[in-house]
Coordinates of C-alpha atoms in Angstrom, one line a residue:
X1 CA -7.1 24.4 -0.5
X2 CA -5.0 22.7 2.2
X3 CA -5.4 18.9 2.9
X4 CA -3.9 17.2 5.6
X5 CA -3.2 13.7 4.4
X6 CA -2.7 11.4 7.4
X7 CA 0.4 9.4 6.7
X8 CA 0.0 5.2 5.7
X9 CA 2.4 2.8 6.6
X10 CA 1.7 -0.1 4.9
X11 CA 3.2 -3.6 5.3
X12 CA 3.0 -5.9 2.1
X13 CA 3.4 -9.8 3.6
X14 CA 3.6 -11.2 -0.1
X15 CA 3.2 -14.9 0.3
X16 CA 4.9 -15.8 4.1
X17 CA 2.7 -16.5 7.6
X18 CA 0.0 -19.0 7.3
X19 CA -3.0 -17.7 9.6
X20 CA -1.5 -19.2 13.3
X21 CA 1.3 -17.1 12.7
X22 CA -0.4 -14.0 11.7
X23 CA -2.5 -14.6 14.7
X24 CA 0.6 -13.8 16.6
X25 CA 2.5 -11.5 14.3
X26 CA -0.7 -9.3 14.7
X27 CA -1.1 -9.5 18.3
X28 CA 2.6 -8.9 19.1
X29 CA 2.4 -5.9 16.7
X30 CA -0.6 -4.3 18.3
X31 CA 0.8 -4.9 21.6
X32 CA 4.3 -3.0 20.7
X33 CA 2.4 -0.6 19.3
X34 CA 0.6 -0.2 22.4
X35 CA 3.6 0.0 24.4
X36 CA 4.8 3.0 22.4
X37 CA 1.9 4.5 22.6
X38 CA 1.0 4.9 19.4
X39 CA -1.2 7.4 17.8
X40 CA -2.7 5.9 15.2
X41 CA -4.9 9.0 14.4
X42 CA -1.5 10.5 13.1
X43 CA 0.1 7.7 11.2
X44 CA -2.1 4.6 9.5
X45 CA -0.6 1.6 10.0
X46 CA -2.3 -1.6 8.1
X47 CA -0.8 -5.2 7.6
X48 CA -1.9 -6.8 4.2
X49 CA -1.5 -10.6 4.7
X50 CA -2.0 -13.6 2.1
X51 CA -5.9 -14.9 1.7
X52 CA -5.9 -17.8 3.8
X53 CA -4.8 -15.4 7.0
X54 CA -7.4 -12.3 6.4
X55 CA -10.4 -14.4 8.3
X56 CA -7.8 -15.1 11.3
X57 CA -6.5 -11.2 11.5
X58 CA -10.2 -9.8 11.1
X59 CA -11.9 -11.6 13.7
X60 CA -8.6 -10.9 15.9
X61 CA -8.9 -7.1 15.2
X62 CA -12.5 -7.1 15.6
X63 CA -12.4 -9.2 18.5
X64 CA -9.6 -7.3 20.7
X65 CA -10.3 -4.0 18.9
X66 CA -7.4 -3.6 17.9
X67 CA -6.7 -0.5 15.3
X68 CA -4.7 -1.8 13.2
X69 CA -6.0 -1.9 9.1
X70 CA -6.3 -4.4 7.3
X71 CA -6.2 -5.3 3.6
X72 CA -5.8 -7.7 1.0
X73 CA -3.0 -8.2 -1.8
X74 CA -5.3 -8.8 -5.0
X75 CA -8.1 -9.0 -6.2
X76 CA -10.5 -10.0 -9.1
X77 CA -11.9 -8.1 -11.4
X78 CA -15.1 -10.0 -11.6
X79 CA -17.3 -10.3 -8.6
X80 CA -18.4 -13.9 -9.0
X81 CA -18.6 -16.4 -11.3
X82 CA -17.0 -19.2 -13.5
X83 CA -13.1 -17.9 -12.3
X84 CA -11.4 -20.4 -10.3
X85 CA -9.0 -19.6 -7.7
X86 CA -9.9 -15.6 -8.1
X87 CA -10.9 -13.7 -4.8
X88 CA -13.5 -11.3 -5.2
X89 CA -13.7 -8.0 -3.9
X90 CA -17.2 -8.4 -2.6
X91 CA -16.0 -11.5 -0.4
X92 CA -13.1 -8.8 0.7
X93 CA -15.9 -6.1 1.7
X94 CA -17.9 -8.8 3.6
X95 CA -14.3 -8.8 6.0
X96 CA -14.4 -5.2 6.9
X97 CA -11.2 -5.0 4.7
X98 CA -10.9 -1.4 3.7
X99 CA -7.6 -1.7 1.1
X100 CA -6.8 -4.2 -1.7
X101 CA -3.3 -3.5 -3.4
X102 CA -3.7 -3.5 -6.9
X103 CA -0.9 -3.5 -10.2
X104 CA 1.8 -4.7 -8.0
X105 CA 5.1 -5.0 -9.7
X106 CA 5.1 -8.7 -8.9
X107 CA 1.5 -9.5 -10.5
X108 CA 2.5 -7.2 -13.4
X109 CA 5.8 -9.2 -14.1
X110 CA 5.0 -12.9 -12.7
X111 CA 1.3 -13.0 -13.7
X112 CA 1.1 -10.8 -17.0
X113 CA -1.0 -8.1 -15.9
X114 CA -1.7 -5.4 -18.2
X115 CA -2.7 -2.3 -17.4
X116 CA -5.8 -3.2 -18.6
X117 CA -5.9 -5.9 -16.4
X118 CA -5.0 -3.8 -13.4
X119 CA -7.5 -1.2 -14.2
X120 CA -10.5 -3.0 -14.4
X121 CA -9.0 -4.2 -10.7
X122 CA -9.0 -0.9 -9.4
X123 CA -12.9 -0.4 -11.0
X124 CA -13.7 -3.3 -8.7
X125 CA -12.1 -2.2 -5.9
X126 CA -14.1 1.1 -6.0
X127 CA -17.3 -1.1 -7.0
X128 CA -17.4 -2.7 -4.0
X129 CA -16.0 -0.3 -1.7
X130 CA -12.3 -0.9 -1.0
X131 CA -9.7 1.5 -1.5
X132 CA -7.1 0.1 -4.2
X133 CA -4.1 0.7 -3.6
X134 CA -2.5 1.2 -7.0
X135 CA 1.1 0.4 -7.1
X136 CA 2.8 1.6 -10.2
X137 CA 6.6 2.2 -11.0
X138 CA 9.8 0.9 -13.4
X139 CA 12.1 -1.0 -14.2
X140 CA 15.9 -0.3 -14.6
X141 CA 15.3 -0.7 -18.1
X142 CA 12.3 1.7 -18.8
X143 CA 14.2 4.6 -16.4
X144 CA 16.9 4.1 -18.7
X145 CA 15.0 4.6 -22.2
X146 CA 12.2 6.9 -21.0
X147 CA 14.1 9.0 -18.0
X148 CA 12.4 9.2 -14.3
X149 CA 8.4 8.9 -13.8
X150 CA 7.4 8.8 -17.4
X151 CA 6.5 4.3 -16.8
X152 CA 5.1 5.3 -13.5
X153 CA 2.7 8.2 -14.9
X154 CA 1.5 6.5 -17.9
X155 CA 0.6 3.1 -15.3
X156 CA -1.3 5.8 -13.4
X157 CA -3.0 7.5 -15.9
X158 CA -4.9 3.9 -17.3
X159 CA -5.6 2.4 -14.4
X160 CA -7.8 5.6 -12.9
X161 CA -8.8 6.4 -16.3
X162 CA -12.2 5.2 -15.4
X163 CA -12.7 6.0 -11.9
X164 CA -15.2 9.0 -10.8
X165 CA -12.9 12.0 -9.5
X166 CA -14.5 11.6 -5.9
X167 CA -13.5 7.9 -5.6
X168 CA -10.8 7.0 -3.0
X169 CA -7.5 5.7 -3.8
X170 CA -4.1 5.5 -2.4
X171 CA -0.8 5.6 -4.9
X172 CA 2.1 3.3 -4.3
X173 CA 5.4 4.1 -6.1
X174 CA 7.4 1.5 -6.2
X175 CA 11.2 1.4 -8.3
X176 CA 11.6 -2.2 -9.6
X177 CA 15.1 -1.5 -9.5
X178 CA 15.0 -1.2 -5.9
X179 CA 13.2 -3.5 -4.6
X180 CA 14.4 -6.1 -2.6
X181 CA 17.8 -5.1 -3.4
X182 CA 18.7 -3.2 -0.3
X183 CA 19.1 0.3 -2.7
X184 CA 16.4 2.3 -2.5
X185 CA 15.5 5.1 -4.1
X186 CA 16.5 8.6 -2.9
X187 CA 14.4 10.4 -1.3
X188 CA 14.7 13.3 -3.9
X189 CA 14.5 10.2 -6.6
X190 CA 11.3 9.4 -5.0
X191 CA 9.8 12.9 -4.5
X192 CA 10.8 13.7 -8.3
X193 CA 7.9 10.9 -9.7
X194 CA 5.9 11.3 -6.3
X195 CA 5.2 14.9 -7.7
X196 CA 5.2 13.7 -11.3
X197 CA 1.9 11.3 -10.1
X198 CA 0.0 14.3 -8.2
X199 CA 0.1 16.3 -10.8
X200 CA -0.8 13.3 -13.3
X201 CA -3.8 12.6 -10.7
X202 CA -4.9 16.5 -10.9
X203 CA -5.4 16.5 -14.9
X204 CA -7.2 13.3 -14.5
X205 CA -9.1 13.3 -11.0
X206 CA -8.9 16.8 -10.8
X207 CA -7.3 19.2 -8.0
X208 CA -9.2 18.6 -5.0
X209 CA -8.6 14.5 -5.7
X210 CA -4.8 14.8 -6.1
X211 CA -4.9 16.8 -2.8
X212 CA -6.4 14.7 -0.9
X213 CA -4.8 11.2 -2.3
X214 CA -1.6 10.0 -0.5
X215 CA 1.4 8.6 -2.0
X216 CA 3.6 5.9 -0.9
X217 CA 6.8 5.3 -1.2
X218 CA 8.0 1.1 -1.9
X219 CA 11.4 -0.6 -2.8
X220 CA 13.5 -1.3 0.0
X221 CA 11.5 0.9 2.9
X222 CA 13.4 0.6 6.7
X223 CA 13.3 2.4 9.9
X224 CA 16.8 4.1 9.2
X225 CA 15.7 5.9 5.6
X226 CA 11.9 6.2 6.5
X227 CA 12.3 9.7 7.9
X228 CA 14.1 10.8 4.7
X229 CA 11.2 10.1 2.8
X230 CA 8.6 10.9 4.9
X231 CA 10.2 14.7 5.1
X232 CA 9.5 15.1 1.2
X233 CA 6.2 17.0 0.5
X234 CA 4.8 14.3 -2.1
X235 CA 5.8 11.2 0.0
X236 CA 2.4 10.4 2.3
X237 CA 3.9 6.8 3.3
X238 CA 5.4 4.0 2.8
X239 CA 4.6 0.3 1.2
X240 CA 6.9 -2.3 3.1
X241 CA 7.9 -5.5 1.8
X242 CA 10.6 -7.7 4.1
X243 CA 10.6 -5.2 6.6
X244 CA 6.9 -5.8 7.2
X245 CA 7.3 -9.2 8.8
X246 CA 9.9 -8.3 11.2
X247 CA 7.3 -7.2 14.2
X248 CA 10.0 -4.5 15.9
X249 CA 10.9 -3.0 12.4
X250 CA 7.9 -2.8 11.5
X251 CA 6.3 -0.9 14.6
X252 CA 9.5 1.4 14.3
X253 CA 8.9 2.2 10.9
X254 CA 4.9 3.1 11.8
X255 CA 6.5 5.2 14.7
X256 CA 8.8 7.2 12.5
X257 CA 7.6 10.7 13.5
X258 CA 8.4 9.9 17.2
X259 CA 12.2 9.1 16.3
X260 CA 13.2 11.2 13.5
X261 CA 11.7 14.4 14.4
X262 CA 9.7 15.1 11.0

């Protein structure tokens, strides 16, 4: 079976822009975008911004049509109730979001989550119809004691343990060890556990779903290593951190096959 997986670029704002300037971030993106004329049919470009801003950039995209995605960078895994300050994933689906990020390295280490925790996340995503994507990966200390991919599979492996094999999801490897420090992985580095994770997702979702998912690369993503990642077989994209909220870098990273030649 071949399966064309259209590549993702996806820009993680973590908590900067409050909603007047994501208003502008958004439209100044859009209109770069524009100006390149970008295909978006070929690469996937969504911004995920913090809560208070998602309102602001939906009713932007909606309003100007712009095709930019757009998700979220949490959410519960309860869909209402007694659980203050949690965001639920039906209120997300109600904003024409379409991703939610889920297990991220930040929430795992700052906030505890287990991969219980991030499981029952990515149940609610599915439940109410948002992609999750599931961000898994190690730390400098776990790739010393247990070698490349072995943290990063066994993340994988619970949190879709409980998923039906035709539900959509999108993988996000991210090195702890990398990111934010300037180093990222190699792009052999990140094919090595990019592959590991396929075929992790094919003895638990089956074939057909680890064709068809894409993989993103995450730890220090830019527009000068992009196209070395993006050439590995196993490497469908890219989650961006700092680069994401620098508009130009951004839009060059999303245009990566029109510079590089991939």
């Amino acid at each position: 079976m071949v399966t064309t997986r259209t590549p993702l670029i996806a820009g993680n704002w973590k908590m900067n822009l409050d909603h007047l300037q994501s208003i502008a971030f958004v439209q100044k993106l859009a209109w770069s975008l524009k100006d390149a004329k970008h295909d978006y049919s070929t690469v996937e470009a969504v911004v995920f911004p913090p809560f208070t801003d998602l309102r602001s950039v939906q009713t932007l995209l909606d309003a100007d049509k712009l095709h930019l995605g757009l998700g979220a960078q949490d959410l519960s895994a309860h869909d209402s109730g007694a659980h203050t300050g949690e965001i639920s994933g039906a209120f997300l689906s109600k904003l024409d979001i379409r991703y939610v990020i889920v297990g991220h390295s930040e929430r795992r280490t700052m906030h505890g989550e287990t991969d219980a925790v991030v499981a029952a996340k990515v149940v609610a995503a599915h439940r109410n119809g948002l992609v999750p994507v599931l961000c898994v990966g190690e730390t400098a200390a776990d790739l010393e004691e247990h070698g490349p991919s072995a943290v990063p599979v066994a993340q994988l492996r619970a949190a879709v343990a409980d998923l039906p094999a035709d539900a959509e999801i999108v993988v996000a490897y991210e090195p702890v060890w990398a990111i934010g420090s300037g180093k990222a992985a190699t792009a052999e580095q990140a094919e090595q556990v990019c592959a590991a994770l396929r075929e992790a997702l094919a003895d638990v979702l089956g074939s057909d779903s680890a064709a068809a998912t894409r993989i993103l690369y995450g730890g220090s993503v830019k527009s000068s290593n992009i196209a070395s990642f993006m050439r590995e077989p196993n490497v469908d994209g890219a989650l961006v951190g700092g680069a994401s909220l620098d508009v130009d870098e951004f839009a060059s990273i999303v245009r990566f096959p029109s510079h590089v030649g991939v």
